[in-house]
Amino acid sequence: MRKKDMYIEIMDTTLRDGEQTSGVSYTATEKLNIAKMLLEEVKVDRIEIASARISDGEYEAALKILKWGKDNNYLDRIEILGFVDDNRSLDWIHKAGGKVINLLCKGSLKHVQGQLRKSPEEHVADIKKALAHAETLGIKVNVYFEDWSNGMRNSPEYVFFLTHALKDEKIARFMLPDTLGVLNPDEAFSYMKQMVDKFPGLHFDLHAHNDYDLSVANCFAGVKAGAAGLHVTVNGLGERAGNTPLSSVVAMLKDHLQVNFSVDEAKLVGVSKLVEVFSGIGVPKNKPVVGEHVFTQTCGVHADGDNKGNLYHNELIPERFGRSRKYALGKTSGNASIKKNLEELGIELDPESLRRVTQRVVELGDKKENISTEDLPYIISDVLGREAVAEKIKIRNYYSSHVYNLKPVSTLSIEIDGKVYEATSTGDGQYDAFMQAVKSIYDQLGKKLPQLTDYEISIPPGGRTDAFVETIITWELDEWVFKTRGFESDQQAAAITATLKMLNLVESKVKA
């Protein structure tokens, strides 16, 4: 086990290796914003932002990020992948204003002979020429040993030859990739330990891939064996099965190895959401640390245990990551789960009423209906005949139209506290036009609307055109994040039903 005073560097390669995810391509502005958040807020040690000579767009993004880095004293923490290519990569990086190259060398004999068609000695000579040119340009060098894991499996004598040939050169870090994601933890430990023992004065990073879903475990083993740094991506993005997820590595380092690192855990969810939006790759709801459901207890027994001393908590406390624990509503809910959710809404029920509401929630769960905390007032109203949320707002009428090559238009008639208001607005879509009409009325009244942060549509499989549509919308008002649901035969009608629930919840201040 590592000593508690040991520091592990975190290098994030979301903008380089992460962008190799199929279908992902960031704009220069998106890359800049991700880079800023990673360095300024998340506080990773280094970021890898691009591959040299790939495209004009890659160069434009590198220019933007490097200029910002220079202006804000981050330039030595911004790295670019380059190649042993007669100095063309180095000149590209120098022209863009970069100061650090991650030089891609061949870490297995198979790659040297099969891809480069060169001998190990010739490859070393080419690398040293690149190192000399980097020094003349004032560019610092880290080296990647591409396919290092297979090199250690099949040609360790070559890996040791290469490392020995470069150990006295001006190289800051030797970065050891499991390029094809083939390692298991035993191998990761053994191979890293051999490198550390044979070359004790060198700094080694481990760059893991997740083909066998072992990347975090391999990082754990690598650090135990002596790795001084780890490479990660936000949300585990990367080609094939992806890279090692930043959030999982940070939690593992803190809770299982008790080592020091720079990352601010409270910022992990924020950067995850930013990358999710820019990449278009959704985060699985059960993804550790950042997934929507990972701090949600489903079983009523768990809620009961938490009421009696947090019996079902572990070290992954949601508050560490700026989140809170939830208790799911469904067929496994018990009185304790319902009570936890009612507390969040500020609603109290007598034992018999609580039992009846719980029974109804279980019935709905048996029918596979999604139930949110914000649905409870309506369930209470249905089961107990009491008005848990006053319907101060009613939609009297609405009309939407969409004509080819014209913006959608929506006309709305809405009743608020007995008074009727009307508005007509355009939008980017029919629902957006409806929301713009609502906003214009609320602006007149000086009322604040929540921000829509997520919009989910669910249609039963089978391809029927008359199928019901479930729309779940996530809203945020100040620090209150909540969901409302609509279930109708029409998508827009389902969204409007969910929106009407939101308006009444906000109006009645149920949260308070």
Coordinates of C-alpha atoms in Angstrom, one line a residue:
M1 CA 0.0 0.0 0.0
R2 CA 1.2 3.5 -0.8
K3 CA 2.1 6.0 1.9
K4 CA -0.4 8.7 2.7
D5 CA 2.0 11.4 1.8
M6 CA 2.4 10.1 -1.8
Y7 CA 1.1 12.4 -4.5
I8 CA -0.4 11.1 -7.7
E9 CA -0.6 13.3 -10.8
I10 CA -3.8 13.3 -12.8
M11 CA -3.5 13.9 -16.6
D12 CA -6.8 14.3 -18.4
T13 CA -6.9 13.5 -22.1
T14 CA -10.6 14.1 -22.7
L15 CA -9.8 16.5 -25.5
R16 CA -7.4 14.2 -27.3
D17 CA -7.9 10.5 -26.6
G18 CA -11.5 11.1 -25.4
E19 CA -12.3 12.8 -28.7
Q20 CA -11.4 9.5 -30.4
T21 CA -14.8 8.2 -29.2
S22 CA -16.9 7.3 -32.3
G23 CA -19.0 10.2 -33.4
V24 CA -17.4 12.8 -31.0
S25 CA -15.9 16.0 -32.4
Y26 CA -15.6 19.2 -30.4
T27 CA -15.6 22.7 -31.8
A28 CA -12.6 25.0 -30.8
T29 CA -14.9 26.9 -28.4
E30 CA -16.1 23.7 -26.8
K31 CA -12.6 22.5 -26.3
L32 CA -11.5 25.8 -24.7
N33 CA -14.4 25.7 -22.2
I34 CA -13.7 22.1 -21.2
A35 CA -9.9 22.9 -20.9
K36 CA -10.7 25.9 -18.7
M37 CA -13.0 23.9 -16.4
L38 CA -10.5 21.0 -16.1
L39 CA -7.6 23.2 -15.0
E40 CA -9.4 26.1 -13.2
E41 CA -12.2 24.2 -11.4
V42 CA -11.6 20.5 -11.4
K43 CA -7.9 21.2 -10.9
V44 CA -6.3 18.3 -12.7
D45 CA -2.5 18.5 -13.0
R46 CA -2.3 18.4 -16.8
I47 CA -4.5 18.1 -19.9
E48 CA -3.7 16.7 -23.3
I49 CA -5.6 18.7 -25.8
A50 CA -4.8 17.6 -29.4
S51 CA -2.9 15.5 -31.8
A52 CA -0.4 17.4 -33.9
R53 CA -1.0 17.7 -37.7
I54 CA -4.4 16.1 -37.6
S55 CA -6.6 18.8 -39.1
D56 CA -7.1 22.6 -39.4
G57 CA -9.8 22.4 -36.7
E58 CA -7.4 20.7 -34.3
Y59 CA -4.9 23.5 -34.9
E60 CA -7.5 26.2 -34.4
A61 CA -8.5 24.6 -31.1
A62 CA -4.9 24.3 -30.0
L63 CA -4.3 28.0 -30.8
K64 CA -7.2 29.0 -28.6
I65 CA -6.4 26.9 -25.7
L66 CA -2.6 27.6 -25.7
K67 CA -3.2 31.4 -25.9
W68 CA -5.6 31.2 -22.9
G69 CA -3.0 29.0 -21.2
K70 CA -0.2 31.5 -21.8
D71 CA -2.4 34.4 -20.5
N72 CA -3.3 32.4 -17.4
N73 CA 0.0 30.7 -16.5
Y74 CA -1.2 27.2 -17.5
L75 CA 1.0 26.7 -20.5
D76 CA 3.3 24.1 -19.0
R77 CA 0.3 22.0 -18.0
I78 CA -1.2 21.8 -21.5
E79 CA 0.2 19.0 -23.7
I80 CA -0.1 17.8 -27.3
L81 CA 0.5 14.4 -28.7
G82 CA 3.2 14.4 -31.4
F83 CA 5.0 11.8 -33.5
V84 CA 8.5 10.8 -34.4
D85 CA 8.1 12.3 -37.9
D86 CA 11.3 14.3 -38.9
N87 CA 10.2 17.1 -36.5
R88 CA 7.0 18.0 -38.3
S89 CA 4.9 17.5 -35.1
L90 CA 7.3 19.6 -33.1
D91 CA 7.2 22.4 -35.6
W92 CA 3.4 22.2 -35.6
I93 CA 3.3 22.5 -31.8
H94 CA 5.8 25.3 -31.7
K95 CA 3.9 27.3 -34.3
A96 CA 0.7 26.9 -32.2
G97 CA 2.5 28.1 -29.1
G98 CA 2.8 24.8 -27.3
K99 CA 5.5 24.1 -24.7
V100 CA 4.9 20.4 -24.0
I101 CA 4.9 17.4 -26.4
N102 CA 3.8 13.9 -25.6
L103 CA 6.1 12.1 -28.1
L104 CA 4.6 8.8 -29.3
C105 CA 7.3 6.1 -29.4
K106 CA 6.9 2.4 -30.0
G107 CA 6.6 0.4 -26.8
S108 CA 6.6 -3.1 -28.3
L109 CA 9.1 -4.8 -30.7
K110 CA 6.1 -5.8 -32.9
H111 CA 5.2 -2.2 -33.5
V112 CA 8.8 -1.1 -34.2
Q113 CA 9.4 -3.9 -36.7
G114 CA 5.9 -4.3 -38.1
Q115 CA 4.7 -0.7 -38.4
L116 CA 7.9 1.3 -38.7
R117 CA 9.9 -1.4 -40.5
K118 CA 13.0 -0.3 -38.4
S119 CA 15.3 -1.9 -35.9
P120 CA 15.2 -0.8 -32.2
E121 CA 18.5 1.0 -32.6
E122 CA 17.1 3.0 -35.6
H123 CA 14.0 3.9 -33.7
V124 CA 16.1 5.2 -30.7
A125 CA 18.2 7.3 -33.1
D126 CA 15.1 8.9 -34.5
I127 CA 13.7 9.6 -31.0
K128 CA 16.9 11.3 -30.0
K129 CA 16.8 13.5 -33.0
A130 CA 13.4 14.6 -32.0
L131 CA 14.5 15.3 -28.4
A132 CA 17.4 17.4 -29.7
H133 CA 15.0 19.5 -31.9
A134 CA 12.6 19.9 -29.0
E135 CA 15.3 21.4 -26.9
T136 CA 16.2 24.0 -29.6
L137 CA 12.5 25.0 -29.6
G138 CA 12.2 25.2 -25.9
I139 CA 9.6 22.4 -25.8
K140 CA 9.5 19.9 -22.9
V141 CA 9.1 16.3 -23.7
N142 CA 7.1 13.4 -22.2
V143 CA 7.2 10.1 -24.1
Y144 CA 4.5 7.6 -24.7
F145 CA 5.5 3.9 -25.1
E146 CA 2.7 2.9 -27.4
D147 CA 1.6 -0.7 -27.0
W148 CA 3.7 -1.0 -23.8
S149 CA 1.4 -3.6 -22.3
N150 CA 2.0 -6.0 -25.2
G151 CA 5.6 -5.0 -25.2
M152 CA 5.9 -6.2 -21.6
R153 CA 4.0 -9.4 -22.4
N154 CA 5.9 -10.4 -25.5
S155 CA 9.2 -8.4 -25.7
P156 CA 10.2 -7.0 -22.3
E157 CA 13.9 -7.0 -23.3
Y158 CA 13.0 -4.4 -26.0
V159 CA 11.0 -2.2 -23.5
F160 CA 14.0 -2.3 -21.1
F161 CA 16.4 -1.5 -24.0
L162 CA 14.3 1.5 -25.1
T163 CA 13.9 2.8 -21.5
H164 CA 17.6 2.4 -20.8
A165 CA 18.5 4.2 -24.0
L166 CA 16.3 7.2 -23.0
K167 CA 16.6 7.3 -19.3
D168 CA 19.4 10.0 -19.2
E169 CA 17.7 12.2 -21.8
K170 CA 15.7 15.3 -21.0
I171 CA 12.4 13.5 -20.6
A172 CA 10.0 14.5 -17.8
R173 CA 7.7 11.5 -17.8
F174 CA 7.6 8.0 -19.3
M175 CA 3.9 7.3 -20.1
L176 CA 3.0 3.6 -20.3
P177 CA -0.2 2.9 -22.3
D178 CA -2.2 -0.3 -22.2
T179 CA -3.1 0.7 -25.8
L180 CA -5.3 -2.2 -26.6
G181 CA -6.8 -2.6 -23.1
V182 CA -5.4 -6.1 -22.6
L183 CA -4.1 -5.9 -19.0
N184 CA -5.5 -7.4 -15.9
P185 CA -4.6 -6.0 -12.4
D186 CA -2.0 -8.7 -11.7
E187 CA -0.2 -7.8 -15.0
A188 CA -0.6 -4.1 -14.4
F189 CA 1.1 -4.4 -11.0
S190 CA 3.9 -6.8 -12.2
Y191 CA 4.8 -4.8 -15.3
M192 CA 4.8 -1.4 -13.5
K193 CA 6.8 -2.8 -10.6
Q194 CA 9.4 -4.1 -13.1
M195 CA 9.7 -0.6 -14.6
V196 CA 9.9 1.1 -11.3
D197 CA 12.5 -1.3 -9.9
K198 CA 14.7 -1.3 -12.9
F199 CA 14.6 2.5 -13.4
P200 CA 14.0 4.0 -9.9
G201 CA 14.8 7.6 -10.9
L202 CA 12.1 7.9 -13.6
H203 CA 8.6 9.2 -13.4
F204 CA 6.1 6.7 -14.8
D205 CA 2.4 7.4 -15.8
L206 CA -0.1 4.6 -16.5
H207 CA -2.5 5.1 -19.4
A208 CA -5.2 2.5 -19.2
H209 CA -8.0 1.5 -21.5
N210 CA -11.3 -0.2 -20.5
D211 CA -11.8 -3.0 -23.0
Y212 CA -12.3 -5.6 -20.2
D213 CA -13.9 -3.1 -17.8
L214 CA -10.6 -3.2 -15.7
S215 CA -9.1 0.2 -16.3
V216 CA -9.8 1.5 -12.7
A217 CA -8.6 -1.8 -11.2
N218 CA -5.5 -1.6 -13.3
C219 CA -4.9 2.0 -12.2
F220 CA -5.2 0.8 -8.6
A221 CA -2.6 -1.9 -9.2
G222 CA -0.4 0.5 -11.1
V223 CA -0.3 3.0 -8.3
K224 CA 0.4 0.3 -5.7
A225 CA 3.4 -0.8 -7.9
G226 CA 4.8 2.7 -8.1
A227 CA 3.1 4.7 -10.8
A228 CA 3.4 8.4 -10.2
G229 CA 0.6 9.5 -12.5
L230 CA -2.6 8.3 -14.1
H231 CA -4.3 9.2 -17.4
V232 CA -8.1 9.7 -17.4
T233 CA -11.0 11.1 -19.4
V234 CA -14.2 12.7 -18.3
N235 CA -17.0 10.1 -18.4
G236 CA -14.5 7.5 -19.5
L237 CA -14.7 8.7 -23.2
G238 CA -12.3 7.1 -25.7
E239 CA -12.3 4.7 -28.6
R240 CA -13.7 1.2 -28.3
A241 CA -14.7 0.7 -24.6
G242 CA -13.1 4.0 -23.6
N243 CA -10.5 5.2 -21.2
T244 CA -10.3 5.3 -17.4
P245 CA -13.1 7.6 -16.0
L246 CA -11.8 10.6 -14.1
S247 CA -14.5 10.4 -11.4
S248 CA -14.0 6.7 -10.6
V249 CA -10.2 7.1 -10.3
V250 CA -10.5 10.1 -8.0
A251 CA -12.8 8.2 -5.6
M252 CA -10.6 5.1 -5.8
L253 CA -7.4 7.0 -5.0
K254 CA -9.0 8.7 -2.0
D255 CA -10.9 5.9 -0.4
H256 CA -8.8 2.8 -1.3
L257 CA -5.2 4.1 -1.5
Q258 CA -5.5 7.2 0.6
V259 CA -3.0 9.1 -1.6
N260 CA -2.9 12.8 -2.3
F261 CA -4.1 14.4 -5.5
S262 CA -5.2 17.8 -6.7
V263 CA -8.7 17.2 -8.1
D264 CA -11.7 18.9 -6.4
E265 CA -14.3 16.2 -6.0
A266 CA -17.2 18.7 -5.8
K267 CA -16.5 19.7 -9.4
L268 CA -16.7 16.2 -11.0
V269 CA -20.4 16.2 -11.7
G270 CA -20.3 19.6 -13.3
V271 CA -17.5 18.7 -15.7
S272 CA -19.3 15.4 -16.4
K273 CA -22.4 17.2 -17.5
L274 CA -20.5 19.7 -19.6
V275 CA -18.7 17.0 -21.5
E276 CA -22.0 15.0 -21.8
V277 CA -23.6 18.0 -23.6
F278 CA -20.6 18.8 -25.8
S279 CA -19.9 15.2 -26.8
G280 CA -23.5 14.1 -27.2
I281 CA -22.6 10.9 -25.4
G282 CA -25.1 10.3 -22.5
V283 CA -23.8 9.2 -19.1
P284 CA -25.3 5.9 -18.0
K285 CA -27.6 6.4 -15.1
N286 CA -25.7 3.8 -13.0
K287 CA -22.2 5.2 -13.7
P288 CA -20.3 5.5 -10.5
V289 CA -20.1 8.9 -8.8
V290 CA -21.7 10.9 -11.7
G291 CA -24.6 8.7 -12.8
E292 CA -28.1 10.0 -12.0
H293 CA -29.1 7.0 -9.9
V294 CA -25.9 6.1 -8.1
F295 CA -27.0 7.8 -4.9
T296 CA -30.6 6.6 -5.0
Q297 CA -31.7 3.9 -2.6
T298 CA -34.5 1.8 -4.2
C299 CA -35.3 -0.8 -1.5
G300 CA -37.6 0.3 1.3
V301 CA -35.5 -1.7 3.7
H302 CA -32.5 0.5 2.9
A303 CA -34.5 3.7 3.6
D304 CA -35.6 2.2 6.9
G305 CA -32.0 1.4 7.8
D306 CA -30.9 4.9 6.9
N307 CA -33.5 6.3 9.2
K308 CA -32.0 4.2 12.0
G309 CA -28.4 5.4 11.7
N310 CA -27.4 5.5 8.0
L311 CA -27.0 1.7 8.0
Y312 CA -26.8 1.6 4.2
H313 CA -24.2 4.3 3.6
N314 CA -20.6 3.8 2.5
E315 CA -17.7 6.2 2.1
L316 CA -19.1 7.5 -1.2
I317 CA -21.2 10.1 0.5
P318 CA -23.0 12.1 -2.2
E319 CA -22.3 15.4 -0.5
R320 CA -18.6 14.9 -1.4
F321 CA -19.6 15.4 -5.0
G322 CA -22.1 18.2 -4.5
R323 CA -25.0 15.7 -4.6
S324 CA -27.7 14.4 -2.2
R325 CA -29.1 11.0 -1.4
K326 CA -32.5 10.0 -3.0
Y327 CA -35.0 7.3 -2.2
A328 CA -36.7 5.8 -5.3
L329 CA -40.4 5.4 -5.6
G330 CA -41.7 2.1 -7.0
K331 CA -42.8 -1.4 -6.2
T332 CA -40.1 -2.0 -3.6
S333 CA -40.9 1.2 -1.8
G334 CA -41.9 1.0 1.9
N335 CA -43.3 3.6 4.3
A336 CA -39.7 4.7 5.0
S337 CA -39.0 5.6 1.4
I338 CA -42.3 7.5 1.0
K339 CA -41.6 9.3 4.2
K340 CA -38.2 10.4 3.1
N341 CA -39.6 11.8 -0.1
L342 CA -42.5 13.5 1.7
E343 CA -40.0 15.2 4.0
E344 CA -38.3 16.6 1.0
L345 CA -41.6 18.2 -0.1
G346 CA -42.4 19.4 3.5
I347 CA -45.6 17.2 3.6
E348 CA -46.6 15.1 6.7
L349 CA -49.1 12.3 6.7
D350 CA -50.7 10.3 9.5
P351 CA -49.7 6.6 9.6
E352 CA -52.9 5.4 7.9
S353 CA -52.6 7.9 5.1
L354 CA -49.0 7.0 4.7
R355 CA -49.9 3.4 4.4
R356 CA -52.5 4.1 1.7
V357 CA -50.2 6.3 -0.3
T358 CA -47.4 3.7 -0.1
Q359 CA -49.8 1.0 -1.4
R360 CA -50.7 3.2 -4.4
V361 CA -47.0 3.9 -5.2
V362 CA -46.3 0.1 -5.1
E363 CA -49.3 -0.5 -7.4
L364 CA -48.0 2.1 -9.9
G365 CA -44.5 0.6 -9.7
D366 CA -45.9 -2.8 -10.5
K367 CA -47.2 -1.3 -13.7
K368 CA -43.6 -0.1 -14.5
E369 CA -44.7 3.6 -14.2
N370 CA -42.0 6.0 -13.4
I371 CA -42.7 8.0 -10.2
S372 CA -40.8 11.0 -9.0
T373 CA -40.9 12.9 -5.7
E374 CA -42.9 15.7 -7.4
D375 CA -45.6 13.1 -8.4
L376 CA -46.4 12.4 -4.7
P377 CA -48.8 15.5 -4.2
Y378 CA -50.9 14.3 -7.1
I379 CA -50.9 10.7 -5.8
I380 CA -52.0 12.0 -2.4
S381 CA -54.7 14.0 -4.0
D382 CA -55.9 10.9 -5.9
V383 CA -55.7 8.5 -3.0
L384 CA -56.8 10.7 -0.1
G385 CA -59.0 13.2 -1.8
R386 CA -57.0 16.1 -0.4
E387 CA -55.4 18.9 -2.3
A388 CA -51.7 18.4 -1.5
V389 CA -50.8 20.8 -4.3
A390 CA -53.3 23.6 -5.1
E391 CA -54.0 23.9 -8.8
K392 CA -53.8 27.7 -8.9
I393 CA -52.8 27.5 -12.5
K394 CA -54.9 26.0 -15.3
I395 CA -54.4 25.9 -19.0
R396 CA -57.7 26.9 -20.6
N397 CA -56.6 26.5 -24.2
Y398 CA -53.6 26.4 -26.4
Y399 CA -53.1 26.1 -30.1
S400 CA -49.8 25.2 -31.9
S401 CA -49.0 25.2 -35.6
H402 CA -45.9 24.3 -37.6
V403 CA -45.7 25.2 -41.3
Y404 CA -42.8 24.2 -43.5
N405 CA -40.1 26.8 -43.7
L406 CA -41.8 29.0 -41.1
K407 CA -41.2 29.1 -37.3
P408 CA -43.7 27.2 -35.1
V409 CA -46.3 29.4 -33.4
S410 CA -48.2 28.8 -30.2
T411 CA -51.1 30.7 -28.7
L412 CA -51.9 30.1 -25.0
S413 CA -54.7 31.0 -22.7
I414 CA -53.8 30.3 -19.1
E415 CA -55.6 31.0 -15.8
I416 CA -53.5 32.1 -12.8
D417 CA -55.4 32.6 -9.5
G418 CA -58.7 33.0 -11.3
K419 CA -57.4 35.6 -13.9
V420 CA -57.0 34.7 -17.5
Y421 CA -53.9 35.7 -19.6
E422 CA -53.2 35.1 -23.2
A423 CA -50.0 35.2 -25.3
T424 CA -48.7 34.2 -28.8
S425 CA -45.1 33.3 -29.4
T426 CA -42.8 31.6 -31.9
G427 CA -40.1 29.2 -31.1
D428 CA -37.6 26.7 -32.5
G429 CA -40.2 23.9 -32.1
Q430 CA -43.8 23.7 -31.1
Y431 CA -43.0 23.1 -27.4
D432 CA -40.5 25.9 -27.4
A433 CA -43.1 28.2 -28.9
F434 CA -45.5 27.2 -26.1
M435 CA -42.8 27.8 -23.4
Q436 CA -42.0 31.2 -25.0
A437 CA -45.7 32.1 -24.6
V438 CA -45.6 31.0 -20.9
K439 CA -42.4 33.1 -20.4
S440 CA -43.9 36.2 -21.9
I441 CA -46.9 36.0 -19.5
Y442 CA -44.6 35.3 -16.5
D443 CA -42.3 38.2 -17.5
Q444 CA -45.4 40.5 -17.4
L445 CA -46.3 39.2 -13.9
G446 CA -42.7 39.4 -12.6
K447 CA -42.8 35.6 -11.9
K448 CA -39.7 33.5 -12.1
L449 CA -39.6 30.3 -14.2
P450 CA -37.4 27.3 -13.6
Q451 CA -34.8 26.4 -16.2
L452 CA -35.4 23.2 -18.2
T453 CA -32.2 21.1 -17.7
D454 CA -33.3 17.8 -19.2
Y455 CA -36.1 16.4 -21.4
E456 CA -36.7 12.7 -21.7
I457 CA -39.2 11.0 -24.0
S458 CA -40.3 7.4 -23.6
I459 CA -42.4 5.5 -26.1
P460 CA -43.3 1.8 -25.7
P461 CA -41.4 -0.4 -28.2
G462 CA -43.3 -1.9 -31.1
G463 CA -43.5 1.0 -33.5
R464 CA -47.2 1.8 -33.1
T465 CA -48.2 5.3 -34.2
D466 CA -51.0 5.5 -31.6
A467 CA -48.7 4.6 -28.6
F468 CA -48.8 6.7 -25.4
V469 CA -45.9 9.0 -24.8
E470 CA -44.3 9.6 -21.4
T471 CA -42.3 12.9 -21.1
I472 CA -40.2 13.5 -18.1
I473 CA -38.8 17.0 -17.7
T474 CA -36.1 18.1 -15.2
W475 CA -36.2 21.6 -13.9
E476 CA -33.9 23.8 -11.8
L477 CA -35.0 26.8 -9.7
D478 CA -32.2 28.3 -7.6
E479 CA -30.9 25.1 -5.8
W480 CA -34.1 23.1 -6.3
V481 CA -33.8 20.4 -8.9
F482 CA -37.0 18.5 -9.6
K483 CA -38.8 16.4 -12.2
T484 CA -42.4 16.4 -13.6
R485 CA -44.0 13.9 -15.8
G486 CA -46.7 13.9 -18.5
F487 CA -48.4 10.8 -20.0
E488 CA -50.5 11.5 -23.1
S489 CA -51.1 10.1 -26.6
D490 CA -49.3 13.1 -28.1
Q491 CA -45.7 14.2 -27.3
Q492 CA -46.4 17.9 -27.1
A493 CA -49.5 17.3 -24.9
A494 CA -47.3 15.1 -22.6
A495 CA -44.7 17.9 -22.3
I496 CA -47.4 20.5 -21.6
T497 CA -48.9 18.3 -18.9
A498 CA -45.5 18.0 -17.3
T499 CA -45.1 21.7 -17.6
L500 CA -48.4 22.5 -16.0
K501 CA -47.4 20.3 -13.0
M502 CA -44.2 22.3 -12.7
L503 CA -46.1 25.6 -12.7
N504 CA -48.4 24.5 -9.9
L505 CA -45.5 23.1 -7.9
V506 CA -43.6 26.3 -8.1
E507 CA -46.7 28.4 -7.5
S508 CA -47.7 26.5 -4.4
K509 CA -44.1 26.5 -3.1
V510 CA -44.4 22.8 -2.3
K511 CA -40.6 22.6 -1.9
A512 CA -40.7 25.1 1.0

